[in-house]
Structure formats: structure tokens, C-alpha cells
Short mmCIF file of C-alpha atoms and ligand atoms in Angstrom, two decimals:
data_model
loop_
_atom_site.label_atom_id
_atom_site.label_comp_id
_atom_site.label_asym_id
_atom_site.label_seq_id
_atom_site.Cartn_x
_atom_site.Cartn_y
_atom_site.Cartn_z
CA MET A 28 73.53 142.49 98.24
CA LYS A 29 74.98 145.75 96.80
CA VAL A 30 74.20 149.33 97.87
CA LEU A 31 74.56 151.98 95.07
CA LYS A 32 74.34 155.67 95.68
CA PHE A 33 73.91 158.08 92.83
CA GLY A 34 74.68 161.82 93.47
CA GLY A 35 72.88 164.87 92.14
CA THR A 36 74.62 165.20 88.81
CA SER A 37 74.04 161.37 88.12
CA VAL A 38 70.25 162.05 88.58
CA GLY A 39 70.38 165.51 87.12
CA THR A 40 69.25 165.17 83.47
CA PRO A 41 67.28 162.67 81.37
CA GLU A 42 70.55 161.43 79.77
CA SER A 43 72.25 160.83 83.12
CA LEU A 44 69.11 159.14 84.48
CA ARG A 45 69.18 156.78 81.44
CA ASN A 46 72.66 155.79 82.55
CA VAL A 47 71.45 155.10 86.00
CA LYS A 48 68.71 152.90 84.57
CA ARG A 49 71.10 150.97 82.52
CA ILE A 50 73.56 150.56 85.53
CA VAL A 51 70.92 149.38 87.98
CA GLU A 52 68.99 147.10 85.58
CA GLY A 53 72.32 145.60 84.55
CA ILE A 54 72.84 144.14 88.09
CA ASP A 55 71.45 140.74 88.63
CA SER A 56 71.52 140.58 92.37
CA GLN A 57 69.43 142.20 95.05
CA THR A 58 70.28 145.95 95.12
CA VAL A 59 69.54 149.11 97.22
CA VAL A 60 69.80 152.38 95.25
CA VAL A 61 70.07 155.58 97.20
CA VAL A 62 69.46 158.70 95.25
CA SER A 63 70.16 162.36 95.77
CA ALA A 64 67.86 165.29 94.62
CA LEU A 65 68.09 166.11 90.97
CA GLY A 66 71.43 168.02 90.47
CA GLY A 67 71.24 171.62 91.85
CA ILE A 68 67.67 171.16 93.32
CA THR A 69 68.70 171.30 97.07
CA ASP A 70 70.45 174.62 96.44
CA ARG A 71 67.44 175.98 94.47
CA LEU A 72 64.93 174.86 97.18
CA ILE A 73 67.05 176.77 99.84
CA ALA A 74 67.18 179.87 97.64
CA THR A 75 63.49 179.79 96.93
CA ALA A 76 62.68 179.41 100.68
CA ARG A 77 64.88 182.51 101.33
CA LEU A 78 63.13 184.51 98.67
CA ALA A 79 59.77 183.52 100.18
CA ALA A 80 60.96 184.56 103.72
CA ALA A 81 61.98 187.88 102.33
CA ASP A 82 58.49 188.11 100.82
CA ASN A 83 60.05 188.47 97.40
CA PRO A 84 57.34 187.40 94.93
CA ALA A 85 60.06 185.88 92.70
CA PHE A 86 59.76 182.71 94.86
CA ARG A 87 56.64 181.86 92.92
CA GLU A 88 58.43 181.74 89.56
CA GLU A 89 61.32 179.76 91.06
CA MET A 90 58.75 177.28 92.47
CA GLU A 91 57.21 176.89 88.95
CA GLY A 92 60.79 176.38 87.63
CA ILE A 93 61.39 173.54 90.16
CA ALA A 94 58.16 171.93 89.07
CA ALA A 95 58.80 172.21 85.40
CA ARG A 96 62.25 170.67 85.87
CA HIS A 97 60.67 167.54 87.50
CA PHE A 98 57.84 167.31 84.99
CA ASN A 99 60.19 167.53 82.14
CA VAL A 100 62.37 164.81 83.48
CA ILE A 101 59.36 162.53 84.01
CA GLU A 102 58.23 163.35 80.46
CA GLN A 103 61.57 162.09 79.07
CA VAL A 104 62.44 159.12 81.29
CA VAL A 105 59.41 157.41 82.53
CA ASP A 106 57.65 154.87 80.39
CA GLU A 107 54.25 155.86 78.94
CA GLY A 108 52.38 153.39 81.12
CA ALA A 109 53.88 154.67 84.28
CA LYS A 110 53.85 158.47 83.44
CA GLY A 111 50.31 159.34 84.73
CA GLN A 112 50.95 157.79 88.15
CA THR A 113 54.40 159.38 88.56
CA ARG A 114 53.19 162.78 87.43
CA SER A 115 50.44 162.76 90.04
CA GLU A 116 52.72 161.58 92.86
CA VAL A 117 55.18 164.35 92.08
CA ALA A 118 52.41 166.88 91.63
CA ARG A 119 51.00 166.07 95.10
CA LEU A 120 54.57 166.72 96.54
CA LEU A 121 54.85 169.93 94.53
CA GLU A 122 51.52 171.17 95.84
CA ASN A 123 52.57 170.59 99.38
CA LEU A 124 55.71 172.52 98.74
CA ARG A 125 53.98 175.32 97.01
CA ARG A 126 51.79 175.67 100.23
CA ILE A 127 54.84 175.69 102.37
CA PHE A 128 56.44 178.48 100.42
CA GLU A 129 53.23 180.57 100.71
CA GLY A 130 53.31 179.97 104.38
CA ILE A 131 56.96 181.07 104.67
CA SER A 132 56.17 184.19 102.75
CA LEU A 133 53.12 185.00 104.93
CA ILE A 134 55.23 184.71 108.25
CA ARG A 135 58.42 185.96 106.77
CA HIS A 136 60.40 183.63 108.87
CA LEU A 137 62.49 180.66 107.96
CA PRO A 138 63.50 178.52 110.97
CA THR A 139 65.88 175.61 110.41
CA GLN A 140 63.07 173.07 110.92
CA THR A 141 61.10 174.68 108.14
CA LEU A 142 64.15 174.83 105.84
CA ASP A 143 64.76 171.12 106.56
CA LEU A 144 61.20 170.30 105.57
CA VAL A 145 61.62 172.32 102.24
CA VAL A 146 64.87 170.62 101.22
CA SER A 147 63.45 167.23 101.85
CA PHE A 148 61.20 167.51 98.93
CA GLY A 149 64.31 167.22 96.51
CA GLU A 150 65.03 163.65 97.56
CA ARG A 151 61.33 162.77 97.95
CA MET A 152 60.65 163.68 94.33
CA SER A 153 63.78 162.28 92.80
CA SER A 154 63.19 158.89 94.54
CA VAL A 155 59.62 158.72 93.06
CA ILE A 156 60.92 159.39 89.61
CA VAL A 157 63.80 156.83 89.76
CA THR A 158 61.41 154.27 91.22
CA SER A 159 59.04 154.60 88.32
CA MET A 160 61.90 154.44 85.79
CA ILE A 161 63.56 151.13 86.85
CA LYS A 162 62.07 147.73 86.19
CA GLY A 163 61.11 145.90 89.38
CA ALA A 164 61.91 148.81 91.63
CA LYS A 165 60.10 149.39 94.93
CA ARG A 166 60.48 152.70 96.97
CA PHE A 167 61.32 152.53 100.72
CA ASP A 168 60.85 155.77 102.67
CA SER A 169 63.81 156.83 104.49
CA LEU A 170 61.79 159.18 106.61
CA SER A 171 60.57 156.18 108.46
CA PHE A 172 64.06 154.45 109.12
CA ILE A 173 66.82 157.12 109.09
CA LYS A 174 66.55 158.69 112.56
CA THR A 175 68.48 161.63 113.92
CA GLU A 176 68.95 162.98 117.45
CA GLU A 177 70.11 166.44 118.58
CA TRP A 178 73.72 166.83 119.46
CA PHE A 179 74.87 170.22 120.48
CA GLY A 180 72.30 171.92 118.42
CA LYS A 181 72.92 169.72 115.30
CA ASN A 182 71.08 166.71 114.07
CA VAL A 183 73.16 163.64 113.84
CA ALA A 184 72.15 160.12 113.11
CA ASP A 185 71.15 157.73 115.86
CA GLN A 186 72.98 154.85 114.35
CA LYS A 187 71.78 152.18 116.79
CA LEU A 188 68.10 153.00 116.20
CA THR A 189 68.58 153.47 112.47
CA THR A 190 70.49 150.18 112.02
CA ALA A 191 67.53 148.28 113.80
CA LEU A 192 64.90 150.11 111.70
CA ILE A 193 66.72 149.42 108.45
CA LYS A 194 67.02 145.61 109.28
CA ASP A 195 63.29 145.60 110.08
CA THR A 196 62.28 147.63 106.92
CA PHE A 197 64.30 145.57 104.40
CA ASN A 198 63.33 142.20 105.83
CA VAL A 199 60.94 141.77 102.96
CA SER A 200 61.33 140.48 99.43
CA PHE A 201 62.61 142.98 96.92
CA ASP A 202 64.69 143.20 93.90
CA LYS A 203 65.79 146.77 93.51
CA ALA A 204 64.96 149.09 96.42
CA ILE A 205 65.00 152.86 95.84
CA VAL A 206 65.73 154.96 98.77
CA PRO A 207 65.80 158.74 99.05
CA GLY A 208 69.16 159.97 100.48
CA PHE A 209 69.96 162.74 102.84
CA ILE A 210 66.54 162.90 104.59
CA SER A 211 65.67 161.62 108.03
CA THR A 212 63.36 162.31 111.01
CA ASP A 213 63.98 163.19 114.57
CA ARG A 214 63.70 160.05 116.76
CA ASP A 215 61.69 161.86 119.41
CA SER A 216 59.38 164.44 117.60
CA GLY A 217 59.22 162.74 114.13
CA ILE A 218 59.93 166.08 112.51
CA ILE A 219 61.84 165.96 109.15
CA THR A 220 65.59 166.46 109.48
CA ASN A 221 68.55 165.56 107.37
CA LEU A 222 72.03 164.23 107.57
CA GLY A 223 73.77 167.45 106.33
CA ARG A 224 74.70 168.69 102.90
CA GLY A 225 76.07 165.76 100.82
CA GLY A 226 74.46 163.40 103.29
CA SER A 227 73.06 160.91 100.77
CA ASP A 228 76.37 159.08 100.84
CA PHE A 229 75.87 158.46 104.63
CA THR A 230 72.34 157.23 104.06
CA ALA A 231 73.86 154.68 101.66
CA ALA A 232 76.62 153.75 104.18
CA LEU A 233 74.13 153.23 107.04
CA VAL A 234 72.03 150.87 104.70
CA ALA A 235 75.13 149.16 103.54
CA ALA A 236 76.34 148.49 107.04
CA ALA A 237 72.89 147.52 108.46
CA LEU A 238 72.24 144.91 105.73
CA ASP A 239 75.87 143.65 105.61
CA ALA A 240 76.22 144.43 101.82
CA SER A 241 79.04 143.13 99.81
CA VAL A 242 80.03 146.57 98.57
CA LEU A 243 79.09 150.31 98.77
CA GLU A 244 79.22 151.88 95.36
CA ILE A 245 79.25 155.68 95.15
CA TRP A 246 78.36 156.74 91.59
CA THR A 247 79.30 160.30 90.88
CA ASP A 248 80.65 162.48 88.08
CA VAL A 249 84.37 161.86 88.17
CA ASP A 250 86.38 158.66 87.31
CA GLY A 251 87.17 157.95 91.01
CA PHE A 252 89.02 159.39 93.93
CA MET A 253 91.73 161.59 92.54
CA THR A 254 95.01 162.85 93.92
CA ALA A 255 93.34 166.28 94.19
CA ASP A 256 89.99 168.03 93.22
CA PRO A 257 90.14 167.91 89.38
CA ARG A 258 88.33 171.24 89.28
CA LEU A 259 91.51 172.74 90.87
CA ILE A 260 94.23 170.46 89.58
CA PRO A 261 93.27 169.44 86.04
CA ASN A 262 96.08 166.91 85.81
CA ALA A 263 95.09 165.12 89.03
CA ARG A 264 95.18 161.39 88.67
CA VAL A 265 92.68 158.69 89.59
CA VAL A 266 93.84 156.57 92.58
CA ASP A 267 93.15 152.93 91.96
CA ARG A 268 93.13 151.77 95.62
CA MET A 269 93.27 153.31 98.92
CA SER A 270 92.61 152.52 102.57
CA PHE A 271 89.43 153.44 104.65
CA VAL A 272 91.70 155.67 106.82
CA GLU A 273 93.22 157.47 103.77
CA SER A 274 89.72 158.19 102.27
CA MET A 275 88.47 159.34 105.59
CA GLU A 276 91.37 161.68 106.09
CA LEU A 277 91.04 163.25 102.62
CA CYS A 278 87.39 163.71 103.01
CA THR A 279 87.58 165.19 106.35
CA TYR A 280 90.12 167.67 104.96
CA GLY A 281 87.91 168.86 102.17
CA ALA A 282 87.90 166.19 99.35
CA LYS A 283 84.12 166.45 98.33
CA VAL A 284 83.94 163.01 96.83
CA ILE A 285 82.47 161.37 99.90
CA TYR A 286 80.67 163.02 102.90
CA PRO A 287 83.06 162.19 105.73
CA PRO A 288 80.65 160.38 108.23
CA THR A 289 79.97 157.87 105.48
CA ILE A 290 83.15 155.90 105.92
CA TYR A 291 82.80 154.91 109.62
CA PRO A 292 79.77 152.51 109.42
CA VAL A 293 81.23 150.53 106.41
CA PHE A 294 84.83 150.62 107.73
CA HIS A 295 83.53 149.22 111.04
CA LYS A 296 81.91 146.27 108.99
CA ASN A 297 84.76 146.09 106.48
CA ILE A 298 82.58 146.68 103.57
CA PRO A 299 84.64 148.05 100.71
CA ILE A 300 83.61 151.29 98.85
CA ARG A 301 83.93 151.80 95.17
CA ILE A 302 83.83 155.15 93.65
CA LEU A 303 82.53 155.05 90.04
CA ASN A 304 81.48 157.37 87.14
CA THR A 305 77.79 157.30 86.08
CA PHE A 306 79.04 158.81 82.82
CA LYS A 307 81.66 156.38 82.18
CA PRO A 308 80.49 153.02 83.94
CA GLU A 309 83.29 150.97 82.37
CA ALA A 310 86.15 152.89 84.02
CA PRO A 311 87.57 150.94 86.96
CA GLY A 312 87.18 153.82 89.53
CA THR A 313 88.60 153.64 93.02
CA PHE A 314 88.47 150.74 95.47
CA ILE A 315 88.67 151.60 99.07
CA SER A 316 89.18 148.76 101.47
CA ASP A 317 91.11 147.74 104.52
CA SER A 318 93.53 145.43 102.70
CA GLU A 319 95.47 148.51 101.48
CA ARG A 320 96.48 149.43 104.96
CA ASN A 321 99.93 147.96 105.44
CA GLU A 322 101.27 147.93 101.81
CA GLY A 323 103.95 150.61 102.13
CA PHE A 324 103.90 154.23 101.48
CA SER A 325 102.53 156.32 98.48
CA ILE A 326 100.65 159.61 98.44
CA LYS A 327 96.98 159.15 97.88
CA GLY A 328 96.05 162.77 97.64
CA VAL A 329 96.15 166.41 98.64
CA SER A 330 93.16 168.27 99.68
CA VAL A 331 92.15 171.69 101.26
CA LEU A 332 89.72 172.29 104.09
CA ARG A 333 88.72 175.99 103.86
CA GLY A 334 87.81 178.00 106.86
CA THR A 335 90.03 177.04 109.71
CA SER A 336 91.22 179.13 112.79
CA LEU A 337 94.28 178.74 114.74
CA PHE A 338 94.24 178.98 118.55
CA SER A 339 97.35 179.49 120.62
CA LEU A 340 97.71 179.46 124.38
CA ALA A 341 100.94 179.93 126.20
CA SER A 342 102.35 179.98 129.64
CA GLU A 343 105.51 181.21 131.37
CA MET A 344 106.17 177.67 132.64
CA ALA A 345 106.73 174.73 130.50
CA SER A 346 105.57 172.64 133.42
CA ASP A 347 102.17 174.33 133.08
CA LEU A 348 101.58 173.33 129.51
CA THR A 349 100.07 169.79 130.04
CA ASP A 350 97.59 171.14 132.47
CA VAL A 351 96.60 173.92 129.92
CA GLU A 352 96.29 171.44 127.20
CA THR A 353 94.19 168.96 129.20
CA ARG A 354 91.79 171.67 130.48
CA THR A 355 91.45 173.16 127.03
CA PHE A 356 90.77 169.93 125.20
CA ASN A 357 88.42 168.71 127.83
CA ALA A 358 86.51 171.92 127.94
CA LEU A 359 86.13 171.87 124.04
CA ALA A 360 85.10 168.20 123.90
CA ARG A 361 82.41 168.75 126.52
CA GLN A 362 80.97 171.35 124.03
CA GLY A 363 81.22 169.08 121.13
CA ILE A 364 83.95 171.14 119.36
CA ARG A 365 86.44 169.18 117.23
CA LEU A 366 89.89 170.32 117.18
CA TYR A 367 93.14 169.39 115.47
CA PRO A 368 96.39 169.76 117.33
CA VAL A 369 99.10 171.44 115.43
CA SER A 370 102.63 172.98 115.94
CA SER A 371 103.02 176.60 115.16
CA PRO A 372 106.49 178.08 114.60
CA GLY A 373 105.47 181.52 115.58
CA ASN A 374 103.62 180.53 118.84
CA ARG A 375 104.99 178.46 121.62
CA GLY A 376 102.62 176.67 124.05
CA VAL A 377 99.35 174.86 123.11
CA ASN A 378 98.27 175.22 119.49
CA PHE A 379 95.25 173.71 117.79
CA ALA A 380 92.86 174.35 114.79
CA VAL A 381 89.17 174.46 114.65
CA SER A 382 86.65 175.01 111.93
CA SER A 383 86.01 178.77 111.51
CA GLU A 384 82.36 178.05 112.34
CA ASP A 385 83.41 177.05 115.76
CA GLU A 386 85.72 179.96 116.34
CA ALA A 387 83.47 182.18 118.45
CA LYS A 388 82.26 179.30 120.65
CA THR A 389 85.85 178.04 121.12
CA ARG A 390 86.97 181.40 122.27
CA SER A 391 84.22 181.76 124.81
CA VAL A 392 84.76 178.23 126.11
CA ILE A 393 88.39 178.96 126.64
CA VAL A 394 87.86 182.34 128.21
CA SER A 395 85.45 180.84 130.69
CA GLU A 396 87.67 177.85 131.34
CA PHE A 397 90.51 180.10 132.31
CA ALA A 398 88.85 183.28 133.47
CA PRO A 399 89.89 182.82 137.17
CA ASP A 400 93.53 182.22 136.19
CA ILE A 401 93.99 184.97 133.47
CA PRO A 402 94.72 187.88 135.90
CA ASP A 403 97.82 186.16 137.09
CA ARG A 404 98.62 184.43 133.80
CA PRO A 405 97.75 186.65 130.98
CA LEU A 406 99.24 184.44 128.37
CA LEU A 407 96.30 182.13 128.72
CA ASN A 408 94.34 184.64 126.83
CA PRO A 409 94.05 182.83 123.52
CA VAL A 410 95.68 184.27 120.35
CA VAL A 411 93.58 183.54 117.35
CA THR A 412 94.70 183.61 113.76
CA ASP A 413 91.60 183.30 111.47
CA LYS A 414 90.91 183.12 107.73
CA LEU A 415 93.20 180.19 107.27
CA SER A 416 92.89 177.09 105.18
CA THR A 417 94.32 173.64 106.03
CA LEU A 418 96.15 171.67 103.32
CA ALA A 419 96.36 167.88 103.99
CA VAL A 420 98.69 165.43 102.40
CA VAL A 421 97.49 161.89 102.81
CA GLY A 422 99.15 158.47 102.55
CA ASP A 423 99.36 155.66 105.06
CA ASN A 424 102.72 154.60 106.59
CA LEU A 425 104.16 158.24 106.73
CA LYS A 426 106.55 157.01 109.22
CA ASP A 427 108.60 155.73 106.30
CA GLN A 428 109.11 159.28 105.12
CA PRO A 429 110.30 161.18 108.02
CA ARG A 430 111.65 164.17 105.95
CA LEU A 431 108.50 164.70 103.90
CA GLY A 432 106.88 167.20 106.11
CA ALA A 433 109.99 169.40 106.27
CA ARG A 434 110.37 169.09 102.51
CA ILE A 435 106.89 170.31 101.82
CA ARG A 436 107.22 173.14 104.23
CA ASN A 437 110.41 174.31 102.55
CA SER A 438 108.84 174.13 99.11
CA LEU A 439 105.89 176.31 100.33
CA GLU A 440 108.14 178.83 102.05
CA ARG A 441 110.44 179.04 99.11
CA ALA A 442 107.45 179.93 96.98
CA GLY A 443 106.86 182.78 99.43
CA LEU A 444 103.73 181.18 101.17
CA LYS A 445 103.30 181.51 104.87
CA VAL A 446 102.88 178.23 106.82
CA CYS A 447 101.30 179.45 110.06
CA ALA A 448 101.02 176.01 111.55
CA PHE A 449 101.37 172.37 110.70
CA SER A 450 101.14 168.75 112.02
CA ASP A 451 104.00 166.41 111.49
CA GLY A 452 104.48 163.20 113.25
CA MET A 453 101.01 163.25 114.95
CA SER A 454 99.47 160.90 112.56
CA ASP A 455 100.79 157.99 110.40
CA SER A 456 98.61 158.91 107.45
CA THR A 457 98.26 162.73 107.29
CA LEU A 458 100.34 165.85 107.31
CA THR A 459 98.57 169.13 107.50
CA PHE A 460 99.69 172.70 106.74
CA MET A 461 97.69 175.80 107.70
CA LEU A 462 98.06 178.81 105.40
CA PRO A 463 96.24 182.18 104.92
CA ARG A 464 93.06 181.20 102.89
CA GLU A 465 94.06 183.20 99.79
CA GLU A 466 97.35 181.15 99.52
CA ALA A 467 95.54 177.81 99.63
CA ASP A 468 95.08 177.10 95.92
CA ASP A 469 98.71 178.05 95.18
CA ALA A 470 99.83 175.81 98.06
CA LEU A 471 97.71 172.90 96.58
CA ARG A 472 99.27 173.40 93.12
CA ILE A 473 102.83 173.36 94.54
CA VAL A 474 102.33 170.49 96.93
CA HIS A 475 100.50 168.34 94.31
CA ALA A 476 103.33 168.95 91.81
CA LEU A 477 105.92 168.01 94.44
CA VAL A 478 104.31 164.85 95.93
CA ALA A 479 101.66 163.56 93.48
CA GLU A 480 102.80 164.06 89.96
P1 ADP B 526 77.73 163.99 93.98
O1 ADP B 526 76.67 164.94 93.53
O2 ADP B 526 77.80 162.79 93.13
O3 ADP B 526 77.53 163.55 95.39
P2 ADP B 526 79.92 165.68 94.66
O4 ADP B 526 79.83 166.96 93.89
O5 ADP B 526 79.43 165.75 96.05
O6 ADP B 526 79.05 164.65 93.77
O7 ADP B 526 81.38 165.06 94.63
C1 ADP B 526 81.97 164.82 93.55
C2 ADP B 526 82.88 166.08 93.13
O8 ADP B 526 83.99 166.12 94.12
C3 ADP B 526 83.72 165.95 91.85
O9 ADP B 526 82.92 166.48 90.76
C4 ADP B 526 85.01 166.81 92.25
O10 ADP B 526 84.95 167.95 91.63
C5 ADP B 526 84.98 166.87 93.79
N1 ADP B 526 86.24 166.42 94.30
C6 ADP B 526 87.03 167.12 95.27
N2 ADP B 526 88.09 166.50 95.59
C7 ADP B 526 88.15 165.42 94.81
C8 ADP B 526 89.07 164.25 94.67
N3 ADP B 526 90.14 164.20 95.40
N4 ADP B 526 88.86 163.33 93.74
C9 ADP B 526 87.71 163.41 92.97
N5 ADP B 526 86.74 164.39 93.08
C10 ADP B 526 86.97 165.41 93.97
N1 LIG B 527 70.77 166.76 97.96
C1 LIG B 527 71.71 166.94 99.22
C2 LIG B 527 72.68 167.91 98.85
O1 LIG B 527 72.64 168.58 97.88
C3 LIG B 527 72.26 165.64 99.63
C4 LIG B 527 73.22 164.95 98.63
O2 LIG B 527 73.20 165.30 97.43
O3 LIG B 527 73.95 164.06 99.04
O4 LIG B 527 73.45 168.24 99.85
MG1 MG B 528 78.23 164.34 97.27
#
């Protein structure tokens, strides 16, 4: 069995939907097809909900624009015989959505739960349309089998429960199963949640892992995983093959091709991932698997994670630093904050990076951890450098290139860019460099030219 996932641009227009139909109908084995909302619809649903919450009457026009977009697609891609039924299913969802927007405008309030409900309509509608378009397709509702739980104020997948529910749900006969991506429900309350922006990839991976698929195919709008974001580096090359770890590192550090949590479940089951182009199905794409792991060193890509903050804590005594580090890392882990240890030439002591979103919380966790010590050891007051971006250079077996990190730092510095911190020697697949955010694009160009062209 194969699992295919089509992203927003792939299901964005009648032309792209015809490609999807051709690709799926051309497969002669059992297939699960996970679909995103029509391209741009998730953003539009969020913007419309915000207009409604501000009681701006323009939300009604936006709502009708969303409706027209879906009806237009149905008109153009669904066979005559199935049109009436599809139109009425989508109309029912749209009527529901319309009432929710009216409700939001009445109470002028948009809690996360309501926004999650609003965005769920994107995938609910697109999956109805794709199901009616593909011969032999049957829709399976992910609201009933993708389950989340709350973790430090965020909804995260409950993978154990989800896996059991997927096995149960798909234990029926089907040829082509269509599944809305991204959306889920809370395992306790049943309230609609989602897996985070870009989360359809993750839905597909959870299904692929639970059903022991032979491959997970991510169909998107580029020819494969490239050595850098082609929107920023026009001469980026497609990478034919890479390891799970390499893809995971690149995506964690900002490559948008795959939503980062996606890779774990399939990696764990050793199910390969292919990245393919819906607009050029014959292109070979990128093959991600474990067999690439020990095959020597080559750079697979350079990416940029925007919005990182650098924390530095020092102590007069070197003998103190392991204690400072252990307490800091433990305290942050207990609050669910992810950090990346780095070295910072300008700051001795313990240095690490966090996402800027976590900056305020990180600062308060550290201050409360060390509050009793600070009067005697003022250096434990964290120094924070914000508005940074992290550039990552990825390729397995970095140990074979001991001088690469220094070479990259030299090139960046020679170009007048400021490397505030870096990690070198901490991982065998990734080097990172933190720079002021306005220097990130220049750094990407310089480093890509140096190592990937
Ligand atoms: P989808 O809607 O199909 O999920 P996304 O927009 O989430 O598509 O991801 C595909 C986009 O990721 C591409 O259009 C490309 O601009 C961007 N991207 C960023 N980094 C890379 C990279 N290293 N290789 C390929 N694409 C990349
Ligand atoms: N439609 C959702 C988003 O735009 C999920 C996805 O496309 O993967 O984020
Ligand atoms: Mg995506």
C-alpha cells in the first residue's frame, strides 16, 4: 500500500486537480490519498475569522469568495453525474462556516478553539471534492482517527491512540481512500484541533506508519528536496537521495518541504519518503531512506530558521558550568522548551538557542531557577541576543570534514557578516550558524555558493 499526500498548490486549481486525478487513478494498488485545503484557503479562513472578530463586515464578502472558489472548482473538475451531490455536501459545510463567522462577529472574540474549528473547513471541503473526482474513491474522516492531546498549551498528536484508530478504521476493503490532512480532534473532549500549519504531511506519515505502507509520497510544487529554498536560491539543485536524518535536520532548520514531525513515524518504521512534483509527475524527485546513512559525505542542503534567540549564562568559576548547564537544560525541558546548544565567540559559559516564540518563557524559567543564586553570582543573569536567524548546513558524516565549519565561518566573516554563535562538532550531520536576521539571506547565498554549487 502507498500513501500519497497532495499539498495546497497541488489541489489549488482545476488544472492541478486534474493532475492529482491522473496520478492517483494511474496507481494500480491500494492507496491512501491525504489532501490539504485548496491552496491559500487556510490563510484566507484565518483572515476572514479575524475580520469577523473585529466586526468588520468585509468578512461576509470574503466568506462568499471562499464559497465561490470551491463551487468553481467543483464545476470544473467533478463529473456531471456527481456534481449535484458534491455541491450539496460542500454547501452544507459552507452554511455551517457562515454561521460560525456570524457568531464570531457577534461575540467579537476569537479563541484558539474557534479558529481551529474555522480552519478545519478547508480540508473538510477539499477532501469531499477530491473524493468525488477520483474513480473508486472513498472518504475517511480524520476527525475520527487523528487524535491530539494537550502538551504545554499546544495540541500534539497522541500517536499511540491515533495508530490504533487508523488500524481499526482502515481495516475494511477500499481501493483509493481519501483523507483530509491537518485536522484532528482532542482525545478527551472531542473538540476539533489540528496538527499545526503544514500538518497534512504529518497526517500522511501517521497513516503510512500505522498501515505499514511501502512508501510515503509527498506531492508538492517543486521537483524534489533541493539544496536550498528555490525561491531564495534560484540555482538550487534537486537532491536525488538523502537520509532520514538529513531531511529531518533540514526541515527542523526551516526547509518548508516537509513538516518536521512527519519524518519520525516513517523513519521509525523504515518507510521511505519520496518528494515529487504534481506539475511534473515524470521527474524523479527525491528519495529519502535509511540506506543513504553511511555512504560518505556530501552536502544535502542549506536552510534558514528565522526567529531564534541566543541565551548566554556565565560563571566566575569553570567548575560551576556543568551545574549551571544541567540546571538550565533540565528546567527548560520540564517546561517543554526546545533548545539547541551552541558556542558563542563573544560569550563564555553556557550558550544555547531557542525559538524567539519561547524567548520570554525561557528567560522567566531561568530567572526563577537561579533567583536564589543571583545575588552572589550576578553572571547567572542571562544575556539574551534576539532577532537572530539560524543557518544550517546539512550532510551526514561531517566528521570526515573537520575543517568545514571553520571554512564557512571565515567566508561569512570575510563578507562582513556577524556570526554570533555556531555549533560545530556537536552533530555528525549538521553545522549551524546564528546571524542577525537581516543578514540571513546573504549568508544563505554565500554558504550555498561555497558548499553546494
Ligand atoms: P505544500 O503546499 O505542497 O505542502 P509547501 O509550500 O509546504 O508545499 O512546501 C513546498 C515549498 O517549500 C516549495 O515551494 C519551496 O518554495 C519551499 N522550500 C523551502 N526549502 C526548500 C528546499 N530545500 N527544497 C525544496 N523546496 C523548498
Ligand atoms: N492547510 C494547512 C496549512 O495550510 C495544512 C497543510 O497544508 O498541510 O497549513
Ligand atoms: Mg507543506
